[in-house]
Coordinates of C-alpha atoms and ligand atoms in Angstrom, one line a residue:
Chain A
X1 CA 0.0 0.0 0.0
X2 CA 1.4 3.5 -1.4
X3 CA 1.4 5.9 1.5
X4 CA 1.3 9.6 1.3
X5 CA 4.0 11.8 3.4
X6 CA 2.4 14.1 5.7
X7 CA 5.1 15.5 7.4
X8 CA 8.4 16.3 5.0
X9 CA 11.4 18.0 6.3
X10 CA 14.1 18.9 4.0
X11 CA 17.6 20.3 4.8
X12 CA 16.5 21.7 8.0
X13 CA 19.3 23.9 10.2
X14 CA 19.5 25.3 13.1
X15 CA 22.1 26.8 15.2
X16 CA 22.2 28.5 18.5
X17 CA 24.9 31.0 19.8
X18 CA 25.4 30.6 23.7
X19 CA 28.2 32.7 24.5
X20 CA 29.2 33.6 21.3
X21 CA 30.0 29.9 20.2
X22 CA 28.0 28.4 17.2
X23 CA 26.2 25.5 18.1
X24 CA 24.8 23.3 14.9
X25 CA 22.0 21.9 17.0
X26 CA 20.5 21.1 13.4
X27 CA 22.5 20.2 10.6
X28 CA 20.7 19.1 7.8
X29 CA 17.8 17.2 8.4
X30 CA 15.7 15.1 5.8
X31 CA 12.9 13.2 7.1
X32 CA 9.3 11.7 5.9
X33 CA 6.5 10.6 8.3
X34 CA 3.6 8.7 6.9
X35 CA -0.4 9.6 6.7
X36 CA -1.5 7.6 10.0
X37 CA 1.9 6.4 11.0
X38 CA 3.6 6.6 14.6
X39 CA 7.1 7.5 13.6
X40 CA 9.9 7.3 16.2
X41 CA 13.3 8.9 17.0
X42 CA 15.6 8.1 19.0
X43 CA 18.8 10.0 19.5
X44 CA 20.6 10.2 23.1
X45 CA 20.3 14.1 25.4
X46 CA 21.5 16.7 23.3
X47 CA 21.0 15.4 20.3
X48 CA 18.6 18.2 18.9
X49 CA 15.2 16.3 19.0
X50 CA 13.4 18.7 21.4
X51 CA 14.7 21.6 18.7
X52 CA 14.2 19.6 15.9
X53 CA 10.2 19.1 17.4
X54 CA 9.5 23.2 18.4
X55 CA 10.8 24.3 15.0
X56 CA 7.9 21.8 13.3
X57 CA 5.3 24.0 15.0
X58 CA 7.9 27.2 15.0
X59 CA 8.6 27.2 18.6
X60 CA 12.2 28.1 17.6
X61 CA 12.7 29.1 14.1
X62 CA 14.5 27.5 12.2
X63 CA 17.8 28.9 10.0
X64 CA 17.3 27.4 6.7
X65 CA 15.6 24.1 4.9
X66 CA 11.8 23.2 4.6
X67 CA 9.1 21.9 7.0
X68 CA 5.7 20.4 5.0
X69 CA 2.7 19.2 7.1
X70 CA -0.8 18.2 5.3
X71 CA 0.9 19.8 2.5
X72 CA 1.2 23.4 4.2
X73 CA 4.4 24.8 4.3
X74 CA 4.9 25.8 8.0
X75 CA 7.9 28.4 7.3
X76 CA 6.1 30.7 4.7
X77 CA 2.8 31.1 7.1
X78 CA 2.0 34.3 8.8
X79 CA 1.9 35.0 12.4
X80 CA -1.7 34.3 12.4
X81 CA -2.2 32.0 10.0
X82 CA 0.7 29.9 12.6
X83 CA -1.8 30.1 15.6
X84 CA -4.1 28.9 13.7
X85 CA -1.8 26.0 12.1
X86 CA -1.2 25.2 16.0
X87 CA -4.7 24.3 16.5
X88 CA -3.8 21.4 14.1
X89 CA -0.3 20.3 15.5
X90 CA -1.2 18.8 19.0
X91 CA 2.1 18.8 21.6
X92 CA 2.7 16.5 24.3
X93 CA 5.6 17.1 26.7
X94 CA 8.0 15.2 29.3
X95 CA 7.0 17.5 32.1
X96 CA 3.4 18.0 31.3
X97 CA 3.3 21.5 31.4
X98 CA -0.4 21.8 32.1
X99 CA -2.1 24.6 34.1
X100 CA -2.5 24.5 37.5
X101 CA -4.8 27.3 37.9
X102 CA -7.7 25.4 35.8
X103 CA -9.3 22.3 36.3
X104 CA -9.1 19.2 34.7
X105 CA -11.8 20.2 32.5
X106 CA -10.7 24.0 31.8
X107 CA -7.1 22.1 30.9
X108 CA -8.8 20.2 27.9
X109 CA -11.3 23.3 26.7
X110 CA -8.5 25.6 26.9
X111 CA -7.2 24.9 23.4
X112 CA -11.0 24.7 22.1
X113 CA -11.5 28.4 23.6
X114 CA -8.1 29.0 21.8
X115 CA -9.3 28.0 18.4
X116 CA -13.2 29.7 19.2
X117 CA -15.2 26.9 19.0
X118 CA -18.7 27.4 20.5
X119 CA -19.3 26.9 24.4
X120 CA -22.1 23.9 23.6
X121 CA -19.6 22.4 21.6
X122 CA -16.7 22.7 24.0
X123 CA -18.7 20.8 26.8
X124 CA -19.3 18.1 24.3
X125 CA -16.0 17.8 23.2
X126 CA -13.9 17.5 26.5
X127 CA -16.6 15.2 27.7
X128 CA -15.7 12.9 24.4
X129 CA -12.2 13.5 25.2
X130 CA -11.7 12.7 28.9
X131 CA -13.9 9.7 28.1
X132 CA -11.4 8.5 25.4
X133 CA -8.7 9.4 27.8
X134 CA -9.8 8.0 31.0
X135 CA -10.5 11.1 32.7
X136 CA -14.4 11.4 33.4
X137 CA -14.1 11.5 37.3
X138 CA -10.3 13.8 37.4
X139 CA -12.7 16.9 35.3
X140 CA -13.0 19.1 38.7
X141 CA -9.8 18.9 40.3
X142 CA -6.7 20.7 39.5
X143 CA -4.0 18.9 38.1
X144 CA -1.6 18.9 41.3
X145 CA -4.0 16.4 42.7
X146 CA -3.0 13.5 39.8
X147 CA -0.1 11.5 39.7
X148 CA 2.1 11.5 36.9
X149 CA 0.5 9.1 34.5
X150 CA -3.1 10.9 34.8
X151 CA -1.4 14.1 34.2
X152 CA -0.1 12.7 31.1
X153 CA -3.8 12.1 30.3
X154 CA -4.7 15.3 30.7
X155 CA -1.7 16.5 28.2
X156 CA -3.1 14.2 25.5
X157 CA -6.3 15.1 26.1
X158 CA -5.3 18.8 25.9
X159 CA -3.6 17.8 22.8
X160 CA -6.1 15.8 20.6
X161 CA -9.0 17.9 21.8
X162 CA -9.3 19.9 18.6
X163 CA -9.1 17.0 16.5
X164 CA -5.3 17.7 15.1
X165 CA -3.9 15.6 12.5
X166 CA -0.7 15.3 14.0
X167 CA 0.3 15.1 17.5
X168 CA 4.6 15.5 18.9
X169 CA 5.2 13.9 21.7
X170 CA 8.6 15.0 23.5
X171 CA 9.9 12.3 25.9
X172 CA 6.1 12.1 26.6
X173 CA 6.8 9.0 28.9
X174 CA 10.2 9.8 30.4
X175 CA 8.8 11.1 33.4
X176 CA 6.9 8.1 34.1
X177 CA 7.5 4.9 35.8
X178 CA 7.1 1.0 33.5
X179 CA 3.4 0.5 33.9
X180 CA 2.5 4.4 33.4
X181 CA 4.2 4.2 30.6
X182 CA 3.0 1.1 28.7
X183 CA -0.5 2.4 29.9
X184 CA 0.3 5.6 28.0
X185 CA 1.3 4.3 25.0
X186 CA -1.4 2.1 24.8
X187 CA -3.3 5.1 25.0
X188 CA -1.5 6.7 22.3
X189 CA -1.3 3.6 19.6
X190 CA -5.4 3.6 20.3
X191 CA -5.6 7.1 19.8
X192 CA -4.2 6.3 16.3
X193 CA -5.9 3.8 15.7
X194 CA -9.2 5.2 16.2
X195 CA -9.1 8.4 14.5
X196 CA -5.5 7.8 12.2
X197 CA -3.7 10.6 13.8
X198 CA -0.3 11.2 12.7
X199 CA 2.2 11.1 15.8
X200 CA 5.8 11.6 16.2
X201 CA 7.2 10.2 18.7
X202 CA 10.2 11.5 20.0
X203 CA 12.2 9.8 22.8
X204 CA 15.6 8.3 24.3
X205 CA 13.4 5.3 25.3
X206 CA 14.5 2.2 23.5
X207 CA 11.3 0.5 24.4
X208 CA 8.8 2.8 23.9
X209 CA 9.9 3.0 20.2
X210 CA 9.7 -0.6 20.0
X211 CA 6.5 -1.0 21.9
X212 CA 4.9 1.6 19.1
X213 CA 6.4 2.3 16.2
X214 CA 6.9 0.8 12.6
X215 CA 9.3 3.0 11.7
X216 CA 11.7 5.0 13.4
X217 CA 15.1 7.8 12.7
X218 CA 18.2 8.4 14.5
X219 CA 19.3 11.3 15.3
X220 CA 22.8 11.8 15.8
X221 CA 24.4 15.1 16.8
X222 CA 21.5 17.3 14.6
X223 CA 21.7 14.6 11.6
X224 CA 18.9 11.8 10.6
X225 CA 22.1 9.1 10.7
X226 CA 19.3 6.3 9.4
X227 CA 16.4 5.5 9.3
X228 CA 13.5 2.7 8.2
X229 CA 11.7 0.2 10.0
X230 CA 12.1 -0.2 13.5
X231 CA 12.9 -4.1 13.2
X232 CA 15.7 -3.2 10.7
X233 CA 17.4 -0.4 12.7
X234 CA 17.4 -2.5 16.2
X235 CA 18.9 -6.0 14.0
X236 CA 21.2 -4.6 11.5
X237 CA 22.0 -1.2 12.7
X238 CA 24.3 1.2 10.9
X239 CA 25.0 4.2 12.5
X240 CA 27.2 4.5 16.2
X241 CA 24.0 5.7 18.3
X242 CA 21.8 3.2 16.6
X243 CA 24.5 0.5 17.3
X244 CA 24.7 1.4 21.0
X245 CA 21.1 1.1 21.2
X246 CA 20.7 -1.9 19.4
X247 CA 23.2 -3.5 22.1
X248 CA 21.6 -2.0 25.0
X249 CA 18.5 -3.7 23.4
X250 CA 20.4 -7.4 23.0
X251 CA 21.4 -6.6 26.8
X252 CA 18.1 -6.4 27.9
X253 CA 16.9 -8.9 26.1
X254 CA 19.4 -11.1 28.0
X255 CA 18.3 -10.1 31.1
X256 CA 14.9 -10.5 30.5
X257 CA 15.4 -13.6 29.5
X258 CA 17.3 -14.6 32.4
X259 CA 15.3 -13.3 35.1
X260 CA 12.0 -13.5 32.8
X261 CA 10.6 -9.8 33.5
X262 CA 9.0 -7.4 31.1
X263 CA 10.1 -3.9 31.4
Chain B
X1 CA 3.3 61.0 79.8
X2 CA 7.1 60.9 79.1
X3 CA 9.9 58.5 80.0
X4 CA 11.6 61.5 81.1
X5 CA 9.6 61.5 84.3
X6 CA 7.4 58.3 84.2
X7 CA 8.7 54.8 84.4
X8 CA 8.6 52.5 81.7
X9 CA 5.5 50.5 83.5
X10 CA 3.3 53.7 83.8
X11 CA 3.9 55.2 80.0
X12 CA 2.7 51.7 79.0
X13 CA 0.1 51.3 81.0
X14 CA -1.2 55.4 80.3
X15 CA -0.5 54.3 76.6
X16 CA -3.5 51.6 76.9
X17 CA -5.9 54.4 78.2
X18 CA -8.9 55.3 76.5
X19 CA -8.0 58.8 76.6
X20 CA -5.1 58.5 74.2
X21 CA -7.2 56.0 71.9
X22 CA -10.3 58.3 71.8
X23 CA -8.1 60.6 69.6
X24 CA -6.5 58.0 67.4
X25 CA -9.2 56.6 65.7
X26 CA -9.3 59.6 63.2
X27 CA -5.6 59.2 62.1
X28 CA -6.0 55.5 62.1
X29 CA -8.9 55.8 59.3
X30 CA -6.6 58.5 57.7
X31 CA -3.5 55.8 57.5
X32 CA -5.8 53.2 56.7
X33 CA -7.3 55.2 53.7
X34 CA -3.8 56.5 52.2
X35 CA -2.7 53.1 52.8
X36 CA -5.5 51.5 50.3
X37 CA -5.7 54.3 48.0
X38 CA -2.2 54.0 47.3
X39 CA -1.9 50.3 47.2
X40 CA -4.5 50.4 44.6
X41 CA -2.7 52.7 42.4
X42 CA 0.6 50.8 43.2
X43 CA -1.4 47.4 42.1
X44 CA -2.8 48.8 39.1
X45 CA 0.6 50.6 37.6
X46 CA 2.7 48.2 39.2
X47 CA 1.0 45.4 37.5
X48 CA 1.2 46.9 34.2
X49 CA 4.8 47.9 34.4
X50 CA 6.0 44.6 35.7
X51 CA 3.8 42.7 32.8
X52 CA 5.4 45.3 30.6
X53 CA 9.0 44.1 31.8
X54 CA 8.4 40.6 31.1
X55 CA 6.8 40.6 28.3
X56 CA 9.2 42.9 26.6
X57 CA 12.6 40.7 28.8
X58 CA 15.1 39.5 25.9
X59 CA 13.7 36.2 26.9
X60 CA 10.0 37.0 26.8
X61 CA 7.0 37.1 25.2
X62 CA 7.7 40.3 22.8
X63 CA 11.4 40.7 23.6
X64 CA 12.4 44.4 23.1
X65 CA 16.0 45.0 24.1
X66 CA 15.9 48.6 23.8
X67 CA 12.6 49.0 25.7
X68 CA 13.5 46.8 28.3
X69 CA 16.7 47.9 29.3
X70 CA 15.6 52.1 29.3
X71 CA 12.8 50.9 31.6
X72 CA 14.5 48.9 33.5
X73 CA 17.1 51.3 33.6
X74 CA 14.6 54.1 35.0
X75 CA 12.8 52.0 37.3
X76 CA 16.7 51.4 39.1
X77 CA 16.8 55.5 39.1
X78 CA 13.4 55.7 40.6
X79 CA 14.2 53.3 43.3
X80 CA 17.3 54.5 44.1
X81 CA 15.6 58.0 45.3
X82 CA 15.4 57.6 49.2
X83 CA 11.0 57.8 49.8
X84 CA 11.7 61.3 51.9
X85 CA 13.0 62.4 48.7
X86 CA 10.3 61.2 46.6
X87 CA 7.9 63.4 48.5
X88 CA 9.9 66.7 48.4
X89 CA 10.3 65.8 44.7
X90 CA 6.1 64.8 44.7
X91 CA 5.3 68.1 46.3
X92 CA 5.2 70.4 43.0
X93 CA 2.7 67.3 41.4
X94 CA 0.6 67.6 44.3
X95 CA 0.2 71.2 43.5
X96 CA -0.5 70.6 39.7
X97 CA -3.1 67.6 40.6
X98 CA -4.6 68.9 43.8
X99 CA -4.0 72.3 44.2
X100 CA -1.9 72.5 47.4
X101 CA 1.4 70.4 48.6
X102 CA 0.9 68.8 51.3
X103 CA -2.3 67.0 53.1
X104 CA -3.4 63.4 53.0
X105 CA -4.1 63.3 49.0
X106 CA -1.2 64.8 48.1
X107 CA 1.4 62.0 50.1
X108 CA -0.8 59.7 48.2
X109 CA 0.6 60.4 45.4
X110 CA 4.5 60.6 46.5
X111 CA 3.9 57.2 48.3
X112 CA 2.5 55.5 44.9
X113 CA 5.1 57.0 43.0
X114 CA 7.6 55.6 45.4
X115 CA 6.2 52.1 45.5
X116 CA 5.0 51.8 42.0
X117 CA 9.2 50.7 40.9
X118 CA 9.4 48.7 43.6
X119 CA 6.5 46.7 43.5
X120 CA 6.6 46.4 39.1
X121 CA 9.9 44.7 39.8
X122 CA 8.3 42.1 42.7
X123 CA 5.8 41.4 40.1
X124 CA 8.4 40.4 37.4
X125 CA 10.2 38.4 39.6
X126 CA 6.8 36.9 40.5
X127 CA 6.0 36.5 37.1
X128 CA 9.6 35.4 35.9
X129 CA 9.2 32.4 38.2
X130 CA 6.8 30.7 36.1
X131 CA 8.1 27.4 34.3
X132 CA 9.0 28.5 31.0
X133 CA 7.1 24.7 29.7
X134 CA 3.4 26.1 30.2
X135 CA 4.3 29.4 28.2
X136 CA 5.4 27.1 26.0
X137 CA 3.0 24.5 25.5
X138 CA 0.2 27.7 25.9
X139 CA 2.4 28.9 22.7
X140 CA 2.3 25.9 21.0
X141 CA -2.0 25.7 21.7
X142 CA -1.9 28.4 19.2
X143 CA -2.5 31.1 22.1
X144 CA -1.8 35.0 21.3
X145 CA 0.1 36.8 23.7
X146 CA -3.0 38.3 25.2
X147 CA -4.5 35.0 26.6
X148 CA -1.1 33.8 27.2
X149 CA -0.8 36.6 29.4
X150 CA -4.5 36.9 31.0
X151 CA -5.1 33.1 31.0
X152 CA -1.9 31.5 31.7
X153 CA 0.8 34.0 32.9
X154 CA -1.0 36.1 35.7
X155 CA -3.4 33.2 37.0
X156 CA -0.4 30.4 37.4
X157 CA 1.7 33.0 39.4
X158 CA -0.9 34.7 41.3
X159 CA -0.2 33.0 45.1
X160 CA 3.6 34.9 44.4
X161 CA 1.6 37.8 43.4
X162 CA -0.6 38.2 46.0
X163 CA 2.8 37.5 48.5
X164 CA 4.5 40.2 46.6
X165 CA 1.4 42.6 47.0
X166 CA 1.0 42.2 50.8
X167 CA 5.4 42.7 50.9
X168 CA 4.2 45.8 49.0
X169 CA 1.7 46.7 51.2
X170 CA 3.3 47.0 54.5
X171 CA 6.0 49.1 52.5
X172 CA 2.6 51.5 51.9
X173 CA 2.2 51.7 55.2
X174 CA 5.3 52.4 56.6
X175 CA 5.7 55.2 54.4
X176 CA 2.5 56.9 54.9
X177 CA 4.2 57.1 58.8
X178 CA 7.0 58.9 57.1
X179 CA 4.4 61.3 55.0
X180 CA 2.8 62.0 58.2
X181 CA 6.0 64.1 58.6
X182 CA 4.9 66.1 55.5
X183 CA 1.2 67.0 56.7
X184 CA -0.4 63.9 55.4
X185 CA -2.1 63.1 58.6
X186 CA -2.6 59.7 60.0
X187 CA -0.8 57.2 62.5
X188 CA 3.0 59.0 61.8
X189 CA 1.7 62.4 62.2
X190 CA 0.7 61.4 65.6
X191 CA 3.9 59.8 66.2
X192 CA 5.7 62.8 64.7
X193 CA 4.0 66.0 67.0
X194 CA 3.4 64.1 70.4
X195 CA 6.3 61.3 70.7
X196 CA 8.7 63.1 69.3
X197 CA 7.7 67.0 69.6
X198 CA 5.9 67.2 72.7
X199 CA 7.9 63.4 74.5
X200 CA 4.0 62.3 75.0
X201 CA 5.7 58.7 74.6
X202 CA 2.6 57.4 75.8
X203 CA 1.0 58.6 72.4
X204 CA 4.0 57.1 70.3
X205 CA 3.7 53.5 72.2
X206 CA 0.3 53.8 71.3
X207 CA 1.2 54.6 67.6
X208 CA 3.4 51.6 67.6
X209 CA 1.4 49.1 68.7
X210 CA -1.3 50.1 66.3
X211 CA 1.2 49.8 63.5
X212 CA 2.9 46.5 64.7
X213 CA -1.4 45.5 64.6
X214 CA -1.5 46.6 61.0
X215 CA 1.3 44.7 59.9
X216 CA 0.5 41.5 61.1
X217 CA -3.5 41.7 59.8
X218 CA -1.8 42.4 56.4
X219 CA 0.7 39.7 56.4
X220 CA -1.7 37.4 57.9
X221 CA -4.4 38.3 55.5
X222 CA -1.7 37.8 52.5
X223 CA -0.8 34.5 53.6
X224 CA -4.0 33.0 54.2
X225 CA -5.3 33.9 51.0
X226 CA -2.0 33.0 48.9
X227 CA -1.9 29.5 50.8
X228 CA -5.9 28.9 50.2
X229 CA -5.4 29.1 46.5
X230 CA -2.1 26.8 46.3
X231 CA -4.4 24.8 48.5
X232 CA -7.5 24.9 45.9
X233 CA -4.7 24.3 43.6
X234 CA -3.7 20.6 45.8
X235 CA 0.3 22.4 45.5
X236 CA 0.4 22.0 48.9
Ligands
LIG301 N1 17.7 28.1 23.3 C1 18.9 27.5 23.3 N2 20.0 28.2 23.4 C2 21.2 27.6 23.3 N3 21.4 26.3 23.2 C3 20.3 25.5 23.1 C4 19.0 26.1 23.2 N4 18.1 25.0 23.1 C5 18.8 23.9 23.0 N5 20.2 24.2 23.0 C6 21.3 23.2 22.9 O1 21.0 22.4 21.8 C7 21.4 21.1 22.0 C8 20.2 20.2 21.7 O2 19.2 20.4 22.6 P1 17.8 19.6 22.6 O3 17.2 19.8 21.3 O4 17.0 20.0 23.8 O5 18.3 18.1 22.7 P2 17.5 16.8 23.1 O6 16.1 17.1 23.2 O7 17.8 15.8 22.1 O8 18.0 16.4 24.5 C9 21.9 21.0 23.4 O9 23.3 21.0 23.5 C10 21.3 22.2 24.0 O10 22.1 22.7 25.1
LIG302 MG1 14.6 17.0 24.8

């Protein structure tokens, strides 16, 4: 089956100047993520990915190159016509980030207030949401009453409230313990599944790539050093960081074996 | 009564009397009002100025290097200025706004011009401390700068806020003692003609303890409400 791109990078750079010193956090990057797909990458800290994620919805701007998502090109819009891209680019982070001064429930119809969507329609939609979620009895308390994987909930629910075609997720399950995060990606693969939302998935998690993607890139000190299918990449892998994860995975593997746990 | 010829047990004890309190309740209300009058104005420029400075921070919302550094360069001046100064420097405002120099109004407006630096700095401290993640995942929502402010910036800090306010309040009133000096009336005029003019020290203890009162109901009041909302919040 022919697959269309939906997101399509080309020759993307960016560099920062801390202290006078250049920094090429992004040197070049070429990737294409699928219609429907959840793509992965992998690279270890400081390898660019959180940049490489806020210049997709121009977070950070981004030097030179192209960024193409549902066939808009994100670096000629205005600075309107970007907040209202935003409503369609859904962002889910390591540390949350939600707002403690709302509820629950004002977390999820925040973004739907954002975008105007009528009040009838907003209490509709975050009660569809939190339902999908797992939320329905969290909607009146503030987040600092939730542990870490229920806040996580509320962050996707904040982030697929408005129906966006494509979802980042940044380390969206490093914060979280094993179980959380199986639970959470669970929650994302269905999320996909049910409505064919595009998500990148952006981690230094072996496993959670493994657990949910088909295909998956490297990223190795602001290059794309490979990529293809996940299977490929973990059994014949040809770049150093894909290598050293590929042998952390055959590590594991061992000692799962050995003392028979999951992770 | 004096220390000069009274003991310290009988000026305290003549300084609890109803006959020095019957005369005190007309400067308390005039401290009380120059206190909230000014706070108000303080609150409402000091808001905008310090929302103004982060915004416009190299690092902010809207940075604008020039902007921010020539305010921030003023506010320094401004609260450099020792407040007695402020008010001599306040007096030919007065005149222009109210007519006369001196009086209760006219220290009004020295006292919010001396706290209105101060406090727009407490405020962007206050509002510097939020985690720079919910600006940014407001940003990424597809918020404008307006609601990022309104809805995310002011509400997520507002228990440092209101701390910051109440800090900024018991500045207020300590310096409406000092404009008593100046003819504004209230608690430090008190202090100023009978403790120290006439040595009624019985008057100034009196003065004292009402001040000392004041403090603590604002404090008090500042923490309560500032620990009820990280309470509401479940931050603590
Ligand atoms: N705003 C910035 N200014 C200066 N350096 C930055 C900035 N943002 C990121 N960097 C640097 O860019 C590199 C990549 O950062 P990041 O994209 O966060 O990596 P990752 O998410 O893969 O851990 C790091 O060395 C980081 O210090
Ligand atoms: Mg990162």
């Amino acid at each position: 089956m022919k697959m269309t791109a939906y997101l399509k990078i080309n020759d993307l750079h960016k560099s920062f100047y801390p202290h006078g010193k250049t920094l090429k956090v992004l040197d070049g990057i070429d990737l294409e993520v699928e219609k429907g797909e959840i793509f992965g990458i992998i690279g270890f800290s400081g390898a660019g990915k959180s940049t490489l994620a806020r210049c997709i919805n121009r977070l950070e701007t981004s030097d030179s190159g192209s960024i193409e998502l549902g066939g808009t090109d994100i670096l000629k819009l205005s600075k309107s016509e970007l907040l209202k891209e935003r409503h369609r680019i859904g962002m889910i982070f390591q540390n949350f980030n939600l707002f403690d001064s709302m509820t629950v429930y004002q977390n999820i119809a925040y973004p739907l207030q954002q975008a105007r969507v009528p009040k009838a329609q907003i209490k509709e939609r975050v009660l569809e949401t939190s339902e999908l979620v797992g939320l329905t009895d969290k909607l009146k308390v503030h987040p600092g009453a939730l542990s870490g994987g229920q806040k996580q909930r509320v962050g996707i629910a904040r982030a697929i409230v408005t129906n966006p075609d494509f979802i980042i997720s940044d380390e969206a399950t490093s914060a979280l313990d094993p179980q959380t995060t199986i639970q959470i990606l669970d929650l994302l693969k269905e999320i996909n599944r049910k409505s064919g939302i595009t998500i990148l998935m952006i981690t230094h998690e072996l496993d959670a790539i493994r657990y949910i993607c088909n295909r998956m890139a490297v990223l190795e000190e602001g290059k794309i050093t490979e990529s293809g299918l996940v299977r490929d990449i973990f059994e014949n892998p040809n770049s150093k960081t894909g290598e050293l994860f590929a042998k952390v995975f055959r590590l594991l593997q061992s000692v799962e074996l050995t003392q028979g746990g999951g992770i | 009564m004096s220390l000069l010829d009274s003991s310290l047990w009988e000026v305290i004890k003549a300084s609890l009397s109803p006959d020095i309190w019957k005369d005190l309740w007309g400067p308390i209300g005039e401290t009380l009002y120059m206190t909230v009058v000014s706070s108000l104005i303080m609150l409402v420029f000091g808001l905008l100025i310090g929302i103004l400075l982060t915004v416009t921070n190299p690092d902010g919302l809207v940075p604008l290097k020039a902007s921010y550094t020539v305010s921030g360069w003023i506010i320094n001046c401004l609260r450099s200025l020792p407040q007695m100064i402020m008010i001599i420097l306040m007096i030919p405002v007065a005149r222009l706004i109210f007519g006369k120099a001196y009086g209760t109004n006219a220290c009004i407006i020295a006292i919010a011009a001396s706290c209105i630096p101060m406090y727009a700095r407490i405020v962007e401290s206050s509002l510097l401390e939020i985690e720079k993640g919910k600006i940014e995942a407001a940003q990424a929502i597809g918020s404008n700068n307006l609601s990022i402010v309104f809805k995310i910036l002011l509400p997520e800090t507002l228990p440092s806020l209101i701390r910051g306010f109440t800090v900024s309040v018991i500045s207020v009133l300590s310096m409406t003692a000092l404009a008593g000096m100046f003819g504004a009336g209230g608690i430090g005029d008190i202090a100023v003609r009978y403790g120290y003019q006439r040595f009624q020290h019985d008057r100034l203890f009196a003065c004292v303890y009402i001040l000392i009162i004041l403090v603590q109901l604002i404090q008090g009041i500042g923490n309560l409400v500032s620990k009820q909302i990280l309470k509401t919040r479940n931050l603590i």
